XYZ file of C-alpha atoms in Angstrom:
325
model
C -0.092 4.707 29.066
C -1.517 2.551 26.393
C -1.300 5.271 23.578
C 2.008 5.731 24.290
C 2.871 1.718 24.456
C 1.119 1.360 20.869
C 2.589 4.991 19.849
C 6.118 3.374 20.647
C 5.294 0.159 18.974
C 4.504 1.944 15.230
C 7.289 4.176 15.415
C 9.759 0.898 15.711
C 7.683 -0.326 13.036
C 8.020 1.707 10.619
C 11.856 2.924 11.893
C 12.758 -1.394 11.280
C 9.792 -3.028 8.682
C 10.267 -1.057 5.331
C 6.773 0.090 3.966
C 5.698 -2.427 1.410
C 6.175 -4.984 4.039
C 3.809 -2.703 6.607
C 1.429 -2.971 3.738
C 1.574 -6.044 2.721
C 0.246 -7.303 6.459
C -1.973 -5.086 6.092
C -3.884 -5.506 3.522
C -3.301 -9.931 4.446
C -4.421 -8.658 8.527
C -7.941 -6.628 6.256
C -8.360 -11.139 4.400
C -8.510 -12.586 7.262
C -10.883 -10.159 8.769
C -12.837 -10.915 6.871
C -13.110 -14.941 7.063
C -13.333 -14.070 11.023
C -16.097 -11.491 10.176
C -18.331 -14.325 7.875
C -17.390 -17.139 10.144
C -18.918 -16.003 12.623
C -21.567 -14.762 11.562
C -22.323 -18.051 10.004
C -21.571 -19.716 13.287
C -24.762 -17.134 14.978
C -26.887 -17.315 12.198
C -26.672 -20.961 13.061
C -27.355 -20.430 16.536
C -30.221 -18.717 15.480
C -31.472 -22.025 13.322
C -30.979 -24.514 16.818
C -32.217 -22.084 18.636
C -36.044 -21.728 16.276
C -36.037 -25.791 16.248
C -35.670 -25.546 20.027
C -38.066 -22.822 20.692
C -40.633 -25.063 18.706
C -39.807 -28.574 19.545
C -38.485 -29.257 16.380
C -35.538 -31.127 17.443
C -35.314 -34.887 18.443
C -32.517 -34.035 20.640
C -30.451 -32.157 22.392
C -27.037 -33.364 21.755
C -28.163 -32.506 17.631
C -27.406 -28.776 18.189
C -23.131 -29.862 17.957
C -23.814 -32.230 14.515
C -25.470 -29.788 13.243
C -22.794 -27.661 14.026
C -19.944 -29.738 13.166
C -21.154 -30.483 9.405
C -22.120 -27.830 9.094
C -18.324 -26.389 9.580
C -16.784 -29.263 8.068
C -15.758 -29.474 3.892
C -13.939 -30.538 1.100
C -9.818 -30.708 1.524
C -9.675 -28.417 -0.733
C -12.175 -25.066 0.009
C -10.036 -24.297 3.463
C -6.722 -24.334 0.706
C -8.651 -22.402 -1.732
C -9.905 -20.029 1.707
C -6.002 -19.675 2.045
C -4.774 -19.519 -1.251
C -7.505 -16.610 -1.188
C -5.275 -15.142 1.850
C -1.708 -15.599 0.740
C -2.442 -13.778 -3.263
C -3.961 -10.773 -1.636
C -1.079 -10.473 0.502
C 1.437 -11.990 -2.204
C -0.096 -9.289 -5.064
C 0.121 -6.320 -1.866
C 3.540 -7.080 -1.277
C 4.419 -6.675 -5.141
C 2.827 -3.251 -5.344
C 5.245 -2.205 -2.405
C 8.371 -3.690 -3.589
C 7.873 -1.810 -7.112
C 7.306 1.394 -5.172
C 10.032 0.505 -3.069
C 12.280 0.070 -6.041
C 11.269 4.025 -7.309
C 13.785 5.134 -4.851
C 15.939 2.623 -4.991
C 16.987 2.389 -8.934
C 16.836 6.696 -8.459
C 19.945 5.973 -5.116
C 21.954 3.890 -8.243
C 21.383 6.803 -10.650
C 22.280 8.832 -8.627
C 25.041 7.162 -7.575
C 26.282 6.459 -10.897
C 26.239 10.445 -12.037
C 28.116 11.470 -9.187
C 30.997 9.014 -10.492
C 31.350 10.896 -13.910
C 28.717 13.141 -13.569
C 28.251 12.957 -17.054
C 24.804 12.364 -19.100
C 22.799 9.273 -18.411
C 18.840 8.445 -18.903
C 17.794 6.775 -16.757
C 14.642 4.858 -16.797
C 11.975 2.786 -14.854
C 11.346 5.769 -11.722
C 7.935 6.817 -11.834
C 6.829 9.896 -9.877
C 10.328 10.048 -10.545
C 10.863 9.685 -13.360
C 11.363 13.288 -15.076
C 12.617 15.192 -11.912
C 15.495 12.350 -12.508
C 16.264 13.468 -15.941
C 16.095 16.649 -15.036
C 18.421 16.806 -12.354
C 21.259 14.778 -14.070
C 21.206 16.366 -17.247
C 21.193 20.635 -15.551
C 23.779 18.827 -13.699
C 26.162 17.287 -16.209
C 25.750 20.977 -18.242
C 26.375 22.987 -15.832
C 29.529 20.527 -14.564
C 30.749 21.932 -18.643
C 29.865 24.733 -18.939
C 29.945 26.016 -15.701
C 26.723 28.918 -14.742
C 26.277 29.573 -18.762
C 22.892 31.697 -20.075
C 22.560 28.310 -21.946
C 22.380 26.481 -18.217
C 20.868 29.275 -16.972
C 18.065 29.174 -19.565
C 17.572 25.665 -19.480
C 17.485 24.946 -15.558
C 14.415 27.875 -15.893
C 12.446 26.294 -18.096
C 13.143 23.242 -16.446
C 11.839 23.760 -13.393
C 8.880 25.406 -14.185
C 7.080 22.633 -15.087
C 8.094 20.791 -12.708
C 4.997 19.682 -10.843
C 3.876 21.796 -7.795
C 2.565 19.522 -6.084
C 2.251 15.286 -5.009
C 2.613 13.808 -8.518
C -0.263 10.791 -8.569
C 1.194 7.640 -11.405
C -1.817 6.547 -12.761
C -0.276 3.878 -14.220
C 0.847 1.671 -10.580
C -3.018 2.867 -9.455
C -4.551 1.218 -12.268
C -2.428 -2.436 -12.576
C -3.190 -2.748 -8.703
C -6.506 -2.082 -8.960
C -7.395 -4.236 -11.682
C -5.447 -7.429 -10.007
C -6.283 -6.952 -6.292
C -9.680 -5.458 -7.823
C -10.166 -9.520 -8.829
C -8.555 -10.746 -6.643
C -11.001 -9.638 -3.576
C -14.629 -10.511 -6.135
C -12.395 -13.814 -5.565
C -11.928 -13.900 -1.981
C -15.347 -12.372 -0.711
C -17.056 -14.857 -2.506
C -14.570 -17.455 -1.064
C -15.886 -16.609 2.292
C -19.680 -15.575 1.657
C -19.099 -20.027 0.702
C -18.552 -21.227 3.662
C -21.858 -18.867 4.535
C -23.630 -20.610 1.922
C -22.735 -24.247 2.894
C -23.763 -23.825 6.361
C -27.176 -22.727 5.274
C -27.604 -25.752 3.201
C -26.197 -27.850 5.010
C -28.471 -26.403 8.089
C -31.419 -26.643 6.095
C -30.668 -30.652 5.052
C -29.882 -31.329 8.875
C -32.721 -29.730 9.072
C -35.729 -31.567 7.030
C -33.018 -35.101 8.519
C -33.512 -34.994 11.866
C -36.636 -32.515 12.734
C -39.390 -34.535 14.377
C -42.268 -32.087 12.922
C -42.096 -30.264 10.248
C -44.294 -26.449 9.276
C -44.339 -23.635 7.451
C -43.398 -21.562 10.224
C -39.939 -23.096 10.227
C -38.986 -23.115 5.894
C -40.473 -19.982 5.718
C -38.196 -18.285 9.740
C -34.732 -19.872 7.254
C -35.249 -18.784 4.320
C -36.115 -14.970 6.190
C -33.019 -15.320 8.549
C -30.414 -16.066 5.688
C -31.588 -13.257 3.062
C -30.394 -11.095 6.208
C -27.524 -12.980 7.115
C -26.398 -13.081 3.886
C -27.393 -8.965 2.611
C -24.826 -8.801 6.384
C -22.255 -11.023 4.958
C -21.903 -9.786 2.054
C -22.037 -6.245 2.871
C -18.881 -6.389 5.315
C -16.802 -8.355 3.064
C -17.768 -5.022 0.905
C -16.698 -3.084 3.704
C -13.887 -4.482 4.560
C -12.801 -4.604 -0.094
C -13.050 -1.270 0.510
C -10.667 -1.130 3.413
C -8.345 -2.234 1.925
C -8.300 -0.304 -1.746
C -8.205 3.077 0.431
C -5.292 1.140 2.404
C -3.347 0.923 -1.492
C -4.549 4.368 -1.785
C -2.538 5.545 0.913
C -0.102 3.260 0.758
C 0.707 4.776 -2.604
C -0.870 9.353 -1.372
C 2.893 8.461 1.002
C 4.831 7.033 -2.153
C 4.060 10.156 -3.916
C 4.500 12.849 -0.848
C 7.949 10.956 -0.831
C 8.835 12.062 -4.373
C 7.401 15.477 -3.940
C 9.662 16.253 -0.789
C 12.438 14.623 -3.198
C 11.307 16.650 -5.695
C 11.460 19.822 -4.033
C 15.216 18.883 -2.416
C 15.948 18.346 -5.538
C 14.877 21.511 -6.840
C 17.164 23.267 -3.961
C 20.039 21.985 -4.892
C 20.087 23.032 -8.616
C 18.029 26.399 -7.648
C 21.939 26.873 -6.518
C 21.831 25.483 -2.244
C 24.363 22.804 -2.606
C 23.471 22.086 1.127
C 20.195 20.507 0.830
C 20.151 17.409 0.989
C 16.686 14.507 0.493
C 14.946 14.262 3.935
C 12.161 11.874 4.717
C 8.926 11.469 7.326
C 9.366 8.220 9.275
C 8.220 5.308 7.896
C 7.795 6.544 4.736
C 8.136 4.371 1.112
C 11.965 5.100 0.345
C 13.545 5.485 4.111
C 16.283 3.326 3.947
C 17.929 4.543 0.366
C 18.434 8.481 1.616
C 21.742 8.152 3.561
C 23.048 6.656 0.213
C 21.448 9.637 -1.748
C 22.885 12.016 0.441
C 26.804 10.314 0.475
C 25.484 10.763 -3.673
C 24.950 14.350 -3.442
C 27.760 15.191 -1.486
C 29.832 13.490 -3.868
C 28.776 16.172 -6.362
C 28.826 18.683 -3.837
C 32.176 18.086 -4.069
C 33.118 18.140 -7.408
C 30.417 20.649 -8.890
C 32.539 23.274 -5.986
C 35.902 21.786 -7.935
C 34.906 24.221 -11.288
C 35.433 27.164 -8.835
C 31.936 29.223 -11.065
C 28.959 27.967 -9.502
C 27.048 29.969 -7.433
C 25.704 29.237 -3.877
C 22.979 31.221 -2.795
C 24.431 30.731 1.388
C 23.554 33.441 3.854
C 27.542 35.239 3.529
C 26.577 35.944 -0.018
C 23.080 37.969 1.124
C 26.158 40.314 2.294
C 27.557 40.680 -0.895
C 25.167 40.837 -3.367
C 28.127 41.730 -6.653
C 28.771 38.979 -5.627
C 25.550 36.734 -6.975
């Protein structure tokens, strides 16, 4: 029952929230989880230090334990603002990257609508993974409109379609830009999270030297050992969260490229003569909100092509009459 409810919520998010917004939210939650994890680790480490001091009768007053915890998590006014800035920056970069991916489909929709009005060739721009395929599509149909089903058209179509990607095509420029910016932000944010731990540990060391009634060599070695273990755990956690963020970015990019591949495949069917072919994407895919407008443009293109009176369409009825093909 719970799994069904979660699935229903996910479907609603896929349908009502754009892909780039979900991606930005994912990165924001991952950043927040890194901070929460380090804070919990810090609190646990301090509690272990206090337990050690209590077990060795090092505290003058049991009420001091709350003072230690409160003082360890006291920061200068600017530091919490830096933490918040780190979360917002990660979210903003994810959102900008997501919007840039979504805009490929928006620009392609506009190019398709413009072409549907005149069927005159114009070179599309800034379409990312759809760039070459969109240009070939517009070029071929503009020639088809002018020359009909000519040999030149057929030869050019066969040549261009033979060069179309056979699978998912990765747009490396986007990946490099996102990796560099996101990597820098991840390093900055990870250091901020660990500063929470370093700050608390230094405060504990100072406070224990001031508020404990006896000093032992064992206490110093214990605190040092405890710090080194906790620091290793903290860094491991922040690195894992950073890697998870990178994986989330790669997953979002893969969705973009799979959606682009699906559109290319359906455009190819249209060029090969199946004028009934239309574009479709899965729920939650980037560009899904543009599909309806793209298909309306294809409707216009189909009517214009059919009005030429010579475009050969491979439909089921043509299979009964081979001479018509």
